[in-house]
Tab-separated table of C-alpha atoms in Angstrom:
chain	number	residue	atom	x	y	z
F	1	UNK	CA	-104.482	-131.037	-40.784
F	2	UNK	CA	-105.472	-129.138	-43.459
F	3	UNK	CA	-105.367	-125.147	-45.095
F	4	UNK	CA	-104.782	-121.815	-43.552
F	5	UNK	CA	-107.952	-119.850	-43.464
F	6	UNK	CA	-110.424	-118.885	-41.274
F	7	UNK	CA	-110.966	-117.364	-37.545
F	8	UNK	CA	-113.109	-117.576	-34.776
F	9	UNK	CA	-115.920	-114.103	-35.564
F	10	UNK	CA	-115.031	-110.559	-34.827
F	11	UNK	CA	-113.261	-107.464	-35.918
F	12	UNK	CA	-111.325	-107.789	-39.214
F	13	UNK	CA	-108.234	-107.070	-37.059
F	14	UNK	CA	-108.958	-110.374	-35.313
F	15	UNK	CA	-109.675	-111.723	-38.776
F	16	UNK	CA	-105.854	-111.082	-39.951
F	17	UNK	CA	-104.173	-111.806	-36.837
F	18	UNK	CA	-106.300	-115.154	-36.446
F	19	UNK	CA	-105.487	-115.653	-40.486
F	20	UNK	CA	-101.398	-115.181	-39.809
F	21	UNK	CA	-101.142	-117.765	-36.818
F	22	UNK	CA	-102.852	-120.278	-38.742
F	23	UNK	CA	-100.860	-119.620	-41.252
F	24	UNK	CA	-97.756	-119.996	-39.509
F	25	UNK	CA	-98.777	-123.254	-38.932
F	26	UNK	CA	-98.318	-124.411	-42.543
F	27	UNK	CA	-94.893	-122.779	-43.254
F	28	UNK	CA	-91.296	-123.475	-42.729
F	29	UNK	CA	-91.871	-121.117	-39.136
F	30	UNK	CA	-93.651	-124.369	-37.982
F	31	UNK	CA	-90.895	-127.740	-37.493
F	32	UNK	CA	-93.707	-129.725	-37.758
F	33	UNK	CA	-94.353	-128.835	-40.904
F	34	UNK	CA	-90.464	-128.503	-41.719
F	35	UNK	CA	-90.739	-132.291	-41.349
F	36	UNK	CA	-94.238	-132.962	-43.649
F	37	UNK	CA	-93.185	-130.972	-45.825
F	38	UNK	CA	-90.099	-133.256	-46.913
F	39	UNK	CA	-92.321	-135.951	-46.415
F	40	UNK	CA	-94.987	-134.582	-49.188
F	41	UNK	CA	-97.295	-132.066	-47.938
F	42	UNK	CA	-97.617	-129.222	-50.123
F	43	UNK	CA	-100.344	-129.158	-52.858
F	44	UNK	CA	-102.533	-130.871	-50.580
F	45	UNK	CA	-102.336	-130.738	-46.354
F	46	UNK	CA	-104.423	-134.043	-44.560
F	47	UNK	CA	-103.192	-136.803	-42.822
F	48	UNK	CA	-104.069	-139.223	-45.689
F	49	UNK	CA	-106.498	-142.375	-45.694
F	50	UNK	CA	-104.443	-145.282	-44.844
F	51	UNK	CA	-106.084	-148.221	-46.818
F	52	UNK	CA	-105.015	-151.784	-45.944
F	53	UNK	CA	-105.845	-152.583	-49.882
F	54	UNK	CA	-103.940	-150.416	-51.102
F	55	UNK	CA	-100.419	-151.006	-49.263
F	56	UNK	CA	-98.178	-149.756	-51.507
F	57	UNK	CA	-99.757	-145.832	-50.747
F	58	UNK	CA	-98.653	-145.899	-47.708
F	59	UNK	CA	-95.198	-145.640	-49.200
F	60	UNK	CA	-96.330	-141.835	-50.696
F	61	UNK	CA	-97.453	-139.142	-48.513
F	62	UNK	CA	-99.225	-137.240	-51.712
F	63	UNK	CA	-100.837	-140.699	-52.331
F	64	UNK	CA	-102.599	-141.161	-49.145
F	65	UNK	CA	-103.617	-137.146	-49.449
F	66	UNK	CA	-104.873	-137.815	-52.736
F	67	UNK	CA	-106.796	-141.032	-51.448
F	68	UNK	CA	-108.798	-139.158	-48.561
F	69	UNK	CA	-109.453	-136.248	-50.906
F	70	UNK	CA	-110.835	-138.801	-53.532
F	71	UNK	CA	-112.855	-140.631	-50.599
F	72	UNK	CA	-114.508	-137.430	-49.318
F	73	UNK	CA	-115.837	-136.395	-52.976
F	74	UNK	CA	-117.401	-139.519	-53.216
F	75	UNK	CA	-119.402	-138.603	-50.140
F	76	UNK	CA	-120.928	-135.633	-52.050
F	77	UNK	CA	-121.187	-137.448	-55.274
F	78	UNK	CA	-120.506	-134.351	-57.123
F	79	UNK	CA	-122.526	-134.448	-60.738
F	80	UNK	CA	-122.194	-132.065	-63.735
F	81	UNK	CA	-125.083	-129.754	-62.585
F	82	UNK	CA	-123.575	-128.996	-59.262
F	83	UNK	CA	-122.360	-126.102	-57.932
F	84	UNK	CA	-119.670	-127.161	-55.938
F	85	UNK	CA	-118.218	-124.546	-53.291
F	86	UNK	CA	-114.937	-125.922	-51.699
F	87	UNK	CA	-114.026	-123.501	-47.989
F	88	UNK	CA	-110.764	-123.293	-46.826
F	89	UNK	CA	-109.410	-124.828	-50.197
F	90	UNK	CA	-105.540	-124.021	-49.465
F	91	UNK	CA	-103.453	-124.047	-52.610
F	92	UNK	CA	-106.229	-125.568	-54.554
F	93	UNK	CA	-105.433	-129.189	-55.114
F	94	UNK	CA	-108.581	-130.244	-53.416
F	95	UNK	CA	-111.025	-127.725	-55.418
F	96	UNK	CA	-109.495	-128.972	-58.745
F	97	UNK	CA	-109.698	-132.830	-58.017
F	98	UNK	CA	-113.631	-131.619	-57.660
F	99	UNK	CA	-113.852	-129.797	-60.804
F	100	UNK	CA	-112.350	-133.054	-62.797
F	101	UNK	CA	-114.630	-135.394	-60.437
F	102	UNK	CA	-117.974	-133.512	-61.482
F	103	UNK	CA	-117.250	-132.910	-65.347
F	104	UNK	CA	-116.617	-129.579	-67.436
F	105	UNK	CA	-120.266	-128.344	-66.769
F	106	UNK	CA	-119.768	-128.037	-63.479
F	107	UNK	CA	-119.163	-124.923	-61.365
F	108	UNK	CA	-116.426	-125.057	-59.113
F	109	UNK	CA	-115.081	-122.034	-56.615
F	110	UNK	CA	-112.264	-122.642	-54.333
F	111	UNK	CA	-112.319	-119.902	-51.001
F	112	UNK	CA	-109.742	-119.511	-48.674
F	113	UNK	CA	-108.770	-116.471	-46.625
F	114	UNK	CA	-105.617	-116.271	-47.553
F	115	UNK	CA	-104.752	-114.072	-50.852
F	116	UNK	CA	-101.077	-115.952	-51.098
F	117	UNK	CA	-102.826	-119.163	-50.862
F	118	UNK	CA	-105.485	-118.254	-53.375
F	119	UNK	CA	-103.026	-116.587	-55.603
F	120	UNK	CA	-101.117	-119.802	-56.181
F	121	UNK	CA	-104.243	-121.958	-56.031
F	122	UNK	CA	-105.507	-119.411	-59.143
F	123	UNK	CA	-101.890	-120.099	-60.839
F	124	UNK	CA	-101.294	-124.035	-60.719
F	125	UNK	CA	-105.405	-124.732	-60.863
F	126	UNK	CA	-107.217	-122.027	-62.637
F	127	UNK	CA	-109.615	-122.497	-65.384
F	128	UNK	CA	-109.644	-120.674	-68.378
F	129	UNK	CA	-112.516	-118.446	-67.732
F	130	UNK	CA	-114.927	-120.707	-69.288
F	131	UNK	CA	-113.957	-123.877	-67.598
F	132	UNK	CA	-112.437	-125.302	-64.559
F	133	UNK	CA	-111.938	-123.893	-61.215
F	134	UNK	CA	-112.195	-120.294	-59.889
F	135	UNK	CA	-110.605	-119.004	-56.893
F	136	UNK	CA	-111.711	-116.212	-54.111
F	137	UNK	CA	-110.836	-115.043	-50.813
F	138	UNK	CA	-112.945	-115.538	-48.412
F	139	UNK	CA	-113.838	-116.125	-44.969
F	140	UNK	CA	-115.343	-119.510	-44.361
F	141	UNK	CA	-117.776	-118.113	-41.200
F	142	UNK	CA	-119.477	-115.225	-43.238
F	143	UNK	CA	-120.320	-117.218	-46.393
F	144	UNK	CA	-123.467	-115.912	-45.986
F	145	UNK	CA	-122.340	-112.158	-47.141
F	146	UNK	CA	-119.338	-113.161	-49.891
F	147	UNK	CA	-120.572	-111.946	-53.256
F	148	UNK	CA	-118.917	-115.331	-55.227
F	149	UNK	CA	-120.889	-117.471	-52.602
F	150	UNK	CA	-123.858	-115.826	-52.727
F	151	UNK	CA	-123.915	-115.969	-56.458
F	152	UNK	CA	-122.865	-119.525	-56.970
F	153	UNK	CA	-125.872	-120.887	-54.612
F	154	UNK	CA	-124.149	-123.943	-54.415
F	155	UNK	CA	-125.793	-127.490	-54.535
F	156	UNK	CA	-122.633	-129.009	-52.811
F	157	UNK	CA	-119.896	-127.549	-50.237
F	158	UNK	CA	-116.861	-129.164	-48.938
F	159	UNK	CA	-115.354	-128.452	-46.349
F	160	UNK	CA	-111.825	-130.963	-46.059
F	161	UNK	CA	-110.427	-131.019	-42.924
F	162	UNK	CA	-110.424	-127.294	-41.624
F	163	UNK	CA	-112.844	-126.645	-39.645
F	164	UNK	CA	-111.320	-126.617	-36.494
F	165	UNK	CA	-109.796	-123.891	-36.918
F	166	UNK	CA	-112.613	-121.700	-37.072
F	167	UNK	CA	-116.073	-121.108	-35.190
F	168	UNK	CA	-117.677	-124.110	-36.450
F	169	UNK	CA	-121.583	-123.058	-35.457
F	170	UNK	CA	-120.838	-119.838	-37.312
F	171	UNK	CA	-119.501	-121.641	-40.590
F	172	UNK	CA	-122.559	-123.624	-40.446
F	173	UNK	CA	-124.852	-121.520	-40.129
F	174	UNK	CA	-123.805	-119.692	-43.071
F	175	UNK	CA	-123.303	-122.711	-45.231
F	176	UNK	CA	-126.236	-123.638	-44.610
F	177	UNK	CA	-128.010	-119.943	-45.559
F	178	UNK	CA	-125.819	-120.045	-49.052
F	179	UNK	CA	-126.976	-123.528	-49.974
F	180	UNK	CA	-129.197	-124.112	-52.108
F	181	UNK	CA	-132.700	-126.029	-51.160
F	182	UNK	CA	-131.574	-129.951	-50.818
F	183	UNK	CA	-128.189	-128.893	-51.110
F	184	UNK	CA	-125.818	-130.808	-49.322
F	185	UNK	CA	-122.203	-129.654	-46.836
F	186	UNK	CA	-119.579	-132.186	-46.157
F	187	UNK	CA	-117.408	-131.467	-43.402
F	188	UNK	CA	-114.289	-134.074	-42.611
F	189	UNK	CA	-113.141	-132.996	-39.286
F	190	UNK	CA	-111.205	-133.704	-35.716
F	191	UNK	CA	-114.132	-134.372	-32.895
F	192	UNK	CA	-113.036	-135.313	-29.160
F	193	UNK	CA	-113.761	-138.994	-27.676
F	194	UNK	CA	-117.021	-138.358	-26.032
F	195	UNK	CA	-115.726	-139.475	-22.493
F	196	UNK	CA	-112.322	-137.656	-22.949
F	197	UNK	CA	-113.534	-133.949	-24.746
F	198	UNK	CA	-115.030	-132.730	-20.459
F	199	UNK	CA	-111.585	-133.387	-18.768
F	200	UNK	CA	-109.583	-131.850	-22.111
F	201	UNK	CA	-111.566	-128.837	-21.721
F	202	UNK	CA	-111.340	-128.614	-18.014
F	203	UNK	CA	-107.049	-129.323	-18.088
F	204	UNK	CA	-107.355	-132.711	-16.294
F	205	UNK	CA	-106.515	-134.883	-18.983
F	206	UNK	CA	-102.637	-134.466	-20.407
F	207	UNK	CA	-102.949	-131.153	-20.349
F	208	UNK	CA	-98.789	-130.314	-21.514
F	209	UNK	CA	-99.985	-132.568	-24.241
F	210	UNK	CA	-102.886	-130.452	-25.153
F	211	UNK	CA	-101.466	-127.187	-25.305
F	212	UNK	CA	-98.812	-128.114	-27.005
F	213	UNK	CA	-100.565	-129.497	-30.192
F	214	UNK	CA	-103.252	-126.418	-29.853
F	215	UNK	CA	-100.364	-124.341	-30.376
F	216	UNK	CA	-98.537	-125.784	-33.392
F	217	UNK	CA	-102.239	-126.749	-35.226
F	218	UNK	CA	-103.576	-123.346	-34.054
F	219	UNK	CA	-106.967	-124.109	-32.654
F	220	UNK	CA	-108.920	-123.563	-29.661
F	221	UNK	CA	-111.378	-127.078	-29.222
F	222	UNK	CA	-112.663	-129.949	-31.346
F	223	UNK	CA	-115.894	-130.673	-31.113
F	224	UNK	CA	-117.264	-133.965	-29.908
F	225	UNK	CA	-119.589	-136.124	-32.921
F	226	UNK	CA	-122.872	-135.215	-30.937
F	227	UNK	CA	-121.855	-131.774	-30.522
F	228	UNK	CA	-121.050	-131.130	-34.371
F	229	UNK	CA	-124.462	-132.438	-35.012
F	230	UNK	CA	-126.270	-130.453	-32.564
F	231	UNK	CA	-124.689	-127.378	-34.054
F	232	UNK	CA	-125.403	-128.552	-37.778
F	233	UNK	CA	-129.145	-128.895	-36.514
F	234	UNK	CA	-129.000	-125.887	-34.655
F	235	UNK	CA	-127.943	-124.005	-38.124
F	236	UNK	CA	-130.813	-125.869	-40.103
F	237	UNK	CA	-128.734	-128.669	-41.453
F	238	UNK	CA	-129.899	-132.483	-41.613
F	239	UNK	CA	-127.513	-134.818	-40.639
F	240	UNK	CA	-127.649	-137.471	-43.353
F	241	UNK	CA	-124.497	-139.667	-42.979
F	242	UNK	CA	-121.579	-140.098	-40.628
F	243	UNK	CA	-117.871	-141.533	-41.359
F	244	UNK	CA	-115.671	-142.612	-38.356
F	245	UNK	CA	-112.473	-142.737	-40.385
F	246	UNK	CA	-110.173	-142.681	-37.327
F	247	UNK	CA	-108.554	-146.179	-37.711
F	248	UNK	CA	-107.734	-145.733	-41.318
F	249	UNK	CA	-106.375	-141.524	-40.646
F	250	UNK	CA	-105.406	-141.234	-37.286
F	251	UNK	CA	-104.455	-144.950	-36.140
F	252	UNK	CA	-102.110	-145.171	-38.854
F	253	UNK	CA	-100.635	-141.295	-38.499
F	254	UNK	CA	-100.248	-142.174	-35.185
F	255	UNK	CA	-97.685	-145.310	-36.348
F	256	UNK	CA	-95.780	-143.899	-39.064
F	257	UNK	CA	-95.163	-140.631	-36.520
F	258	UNK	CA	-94.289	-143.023	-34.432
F	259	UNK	CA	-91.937	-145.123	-36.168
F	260	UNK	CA	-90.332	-142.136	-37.782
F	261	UNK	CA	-89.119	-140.346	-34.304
F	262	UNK	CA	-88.487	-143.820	-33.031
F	263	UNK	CA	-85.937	-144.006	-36.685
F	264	UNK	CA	-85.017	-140.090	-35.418
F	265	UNK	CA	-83.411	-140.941	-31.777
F	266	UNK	CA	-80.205	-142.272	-33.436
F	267	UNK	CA	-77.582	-141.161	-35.895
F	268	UNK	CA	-78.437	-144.349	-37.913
F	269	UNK	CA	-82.154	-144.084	-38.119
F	270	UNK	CA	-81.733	-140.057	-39.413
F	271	UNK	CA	-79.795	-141.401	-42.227
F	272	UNK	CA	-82.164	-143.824	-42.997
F	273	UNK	CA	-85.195	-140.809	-43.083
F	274	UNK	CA	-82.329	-139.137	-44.998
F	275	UNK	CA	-82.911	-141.806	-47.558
F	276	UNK	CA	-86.193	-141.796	-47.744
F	277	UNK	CA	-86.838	-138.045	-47.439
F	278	UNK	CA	-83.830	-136.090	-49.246
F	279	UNK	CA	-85.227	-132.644	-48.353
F	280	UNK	CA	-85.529	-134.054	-44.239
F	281	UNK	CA	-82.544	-132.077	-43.024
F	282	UNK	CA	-82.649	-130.485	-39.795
F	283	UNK	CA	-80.357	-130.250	-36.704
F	284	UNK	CA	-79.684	-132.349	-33.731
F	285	UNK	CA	-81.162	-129.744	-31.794
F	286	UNK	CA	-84.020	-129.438	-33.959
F	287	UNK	CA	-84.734	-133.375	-34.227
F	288	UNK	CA	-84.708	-132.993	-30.581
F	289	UNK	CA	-87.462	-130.380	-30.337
F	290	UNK	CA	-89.451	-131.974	-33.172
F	291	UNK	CA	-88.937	-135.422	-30.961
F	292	UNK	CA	-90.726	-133.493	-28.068
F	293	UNK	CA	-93.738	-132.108	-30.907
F	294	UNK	CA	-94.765	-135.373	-31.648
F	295	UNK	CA	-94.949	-136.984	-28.380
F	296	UNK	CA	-97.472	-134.184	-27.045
F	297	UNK	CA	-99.313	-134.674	-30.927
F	298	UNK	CA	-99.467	-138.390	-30.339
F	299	UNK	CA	-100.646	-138.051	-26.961
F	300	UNK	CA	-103.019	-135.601	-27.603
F	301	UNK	CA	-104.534	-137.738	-30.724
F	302	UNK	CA	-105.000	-140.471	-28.185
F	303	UNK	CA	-108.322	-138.682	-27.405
F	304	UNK	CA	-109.395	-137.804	-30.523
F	305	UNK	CA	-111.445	-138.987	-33.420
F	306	UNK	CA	-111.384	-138.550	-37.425
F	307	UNK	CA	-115.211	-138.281	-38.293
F	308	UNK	CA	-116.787	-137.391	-42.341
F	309	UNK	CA	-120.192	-135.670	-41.604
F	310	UNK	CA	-122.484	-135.334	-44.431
F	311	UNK	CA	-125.117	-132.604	-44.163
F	312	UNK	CA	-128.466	-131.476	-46.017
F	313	UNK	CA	-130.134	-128.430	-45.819
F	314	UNK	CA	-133.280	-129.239	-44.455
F	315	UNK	CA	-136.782	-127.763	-45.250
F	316	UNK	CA	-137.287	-126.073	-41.946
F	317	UNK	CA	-134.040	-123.887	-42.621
F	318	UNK	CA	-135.783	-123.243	-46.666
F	319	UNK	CA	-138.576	-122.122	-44.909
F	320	UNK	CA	-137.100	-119.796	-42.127
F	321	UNK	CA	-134.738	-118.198	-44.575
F	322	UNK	CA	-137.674	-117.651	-47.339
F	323	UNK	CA	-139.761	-115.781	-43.938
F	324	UNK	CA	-136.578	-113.535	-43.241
F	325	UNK	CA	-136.361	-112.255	-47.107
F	326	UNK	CA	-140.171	-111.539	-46.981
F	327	UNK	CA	-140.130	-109.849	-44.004
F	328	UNK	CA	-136.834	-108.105	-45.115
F	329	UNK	CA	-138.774	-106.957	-48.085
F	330	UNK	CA	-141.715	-106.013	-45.929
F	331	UNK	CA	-139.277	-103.353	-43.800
F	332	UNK	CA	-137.957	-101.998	-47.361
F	333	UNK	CA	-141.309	-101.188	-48.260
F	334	UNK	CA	-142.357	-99.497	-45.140
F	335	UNK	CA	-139.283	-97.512	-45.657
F	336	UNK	CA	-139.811	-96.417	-48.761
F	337	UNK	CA	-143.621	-95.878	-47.864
């Protein structure tokens, strides 16, 4: 899972109450992130990329974090004359790994919605003023009208593992009005098994299970592959590669969760995560209740998929967007007139 940020359209009061659950969902208020936390989230919040040549990361949370990070850039290929626009950045780990993988000359804005999270993203990753990273808030569905993005017409947006938690056909839609012409989005996201997302969504199909890891994650629906590229097309966007990283991210989440609570069920097996994880201390009570969080998050992830989209904006959506200004300018002179 990935950064606090965004919400699902509306009112700005929606905006802040939407921004505060997620939120909540990546601070000690959440036990499931008590427990990552002591395990290594912090800097950077993903599930990792698990590889089986690289063994020894799986011993490192932060490692496998870094790893995934490290694969998505090289989907993008970032170069020194991008400008590289990274949504829902969290504390800023992610947007600064880009700024060192494109080179000095590179531009490099981090957004996120929330101020605390930009604030330390600003502190521990900040450029100078005439390098490195910058750092705005910003909401990840109105690109479109955000004075940094608009400015920065960026050749490359990322987009690491966020998404679902806001209105995905309305963040790409605007990512693809603020990119520039051949400018490309990648988007690493959840998406439902195609033959399980119609019974989720209509509460036949382990539906405790469901609920439960909607309301710790704080989102409303994945999207299923198909449906993510229908809406990317729908917004203008060519789809020009897709990643099914589930086996190397969620297969092996799904054993070292599992192997952990299995550790958690006695007295012996908490001192061993004791060992391992220092800062791992919670009560009986609460192992108990974390116990019953993973079950329904391992369940639920039964049905889902971990998929790395890679987007262009295509000439069509140039095109339509270069009609709208004229015509915008048309109405501006008839008004003055």
């Amino acid at each position: 899972m990935n950064k606090a940020g965004q919400h699902h359209g509306g009112a700005n009061g929606n905006c802040t109450s939407r921004a505060k659950a997620v939120s909540g969902a990546y601070n000690s208020s959440s036990l499931m992130y008590k427990m990552l936390r002591a395990a290594g989230w912090g800097p950077l919040t993903n599930l990792g990329f698990y590889s089986l040549l690289q063994p020894f990361q799986w011993l490192s949370v932060p490692a496998v974090q870094t790893a995934l990070v490290r694969r998505v850039l090289s989907l993008g290929r970032p170069q020194a004359s991008d400008r590289i626009l990274d949504v829902a950045c969290g504390r800023g780990k992610s947007t600064y790994m880009m700024a060192c993988a494109a080179g000095n000359d590179a531009r490099v804005v981090g957004l996120d919605l929330l101020p605390q999270n930009v604030s330390a993203a600003s502190w521990l990753y900040g450029g100078d003023g005439s390098s490195g990273p910058s750092y705005v808030v910003g909401d990840a569905t109105a690109l479109d009208s955000h004075p940094a993005a608009l400015e920065l017409s960026p050749t490359l947006i990322y987009c690491i593992e966020a998404a679902f938690h806001f209105d995905r056909p309305a963040f790409l839609a605007a990512a693809a009005r603020v990119l520039s012409p051949g400018g490309r989005l990648v988007v690493v996201d959840f998406a439902w098994r195609e033959a399980a997302a119609a019974a989720v969504r209509a509460g036949d199909l382990d539906l405790k299970a469901v609920q439960t890891t909607r309301s710790v994650w704080q989102f409303e629906d994945f999207s299923t592959e198909a449906e993510y590229c229908q809406m990317a097309a729908a917004a203008g966007l060519a789809v020009r590669e897709v990643h099914d990283w589930t086996g190397a991210v969620m297969t092996a989440n799904k054993w070292v969760l599992g192997t952990a609570m299995k550790l958690a069920r006695s007295a012996t097996g908490r001192a061993v995560l004791g060992l391992v994880h220092p800062d791992l201390k919670l009560t009986q009570q609460e192992w108990a209740e974390l116990d019953q969080l993973v079950h329904c998050q391992l369940t639920c992830l039964e049905h889902v998929r971990y998929i790395a989209y890679v987007f262009e904006r295509s000439q069509q959506q140039q095109q339509q967007q270069e009609q709208e200004e004229e015509e915008e300018e048309e109405e501006e002179k008839h008004r003055a007139a």
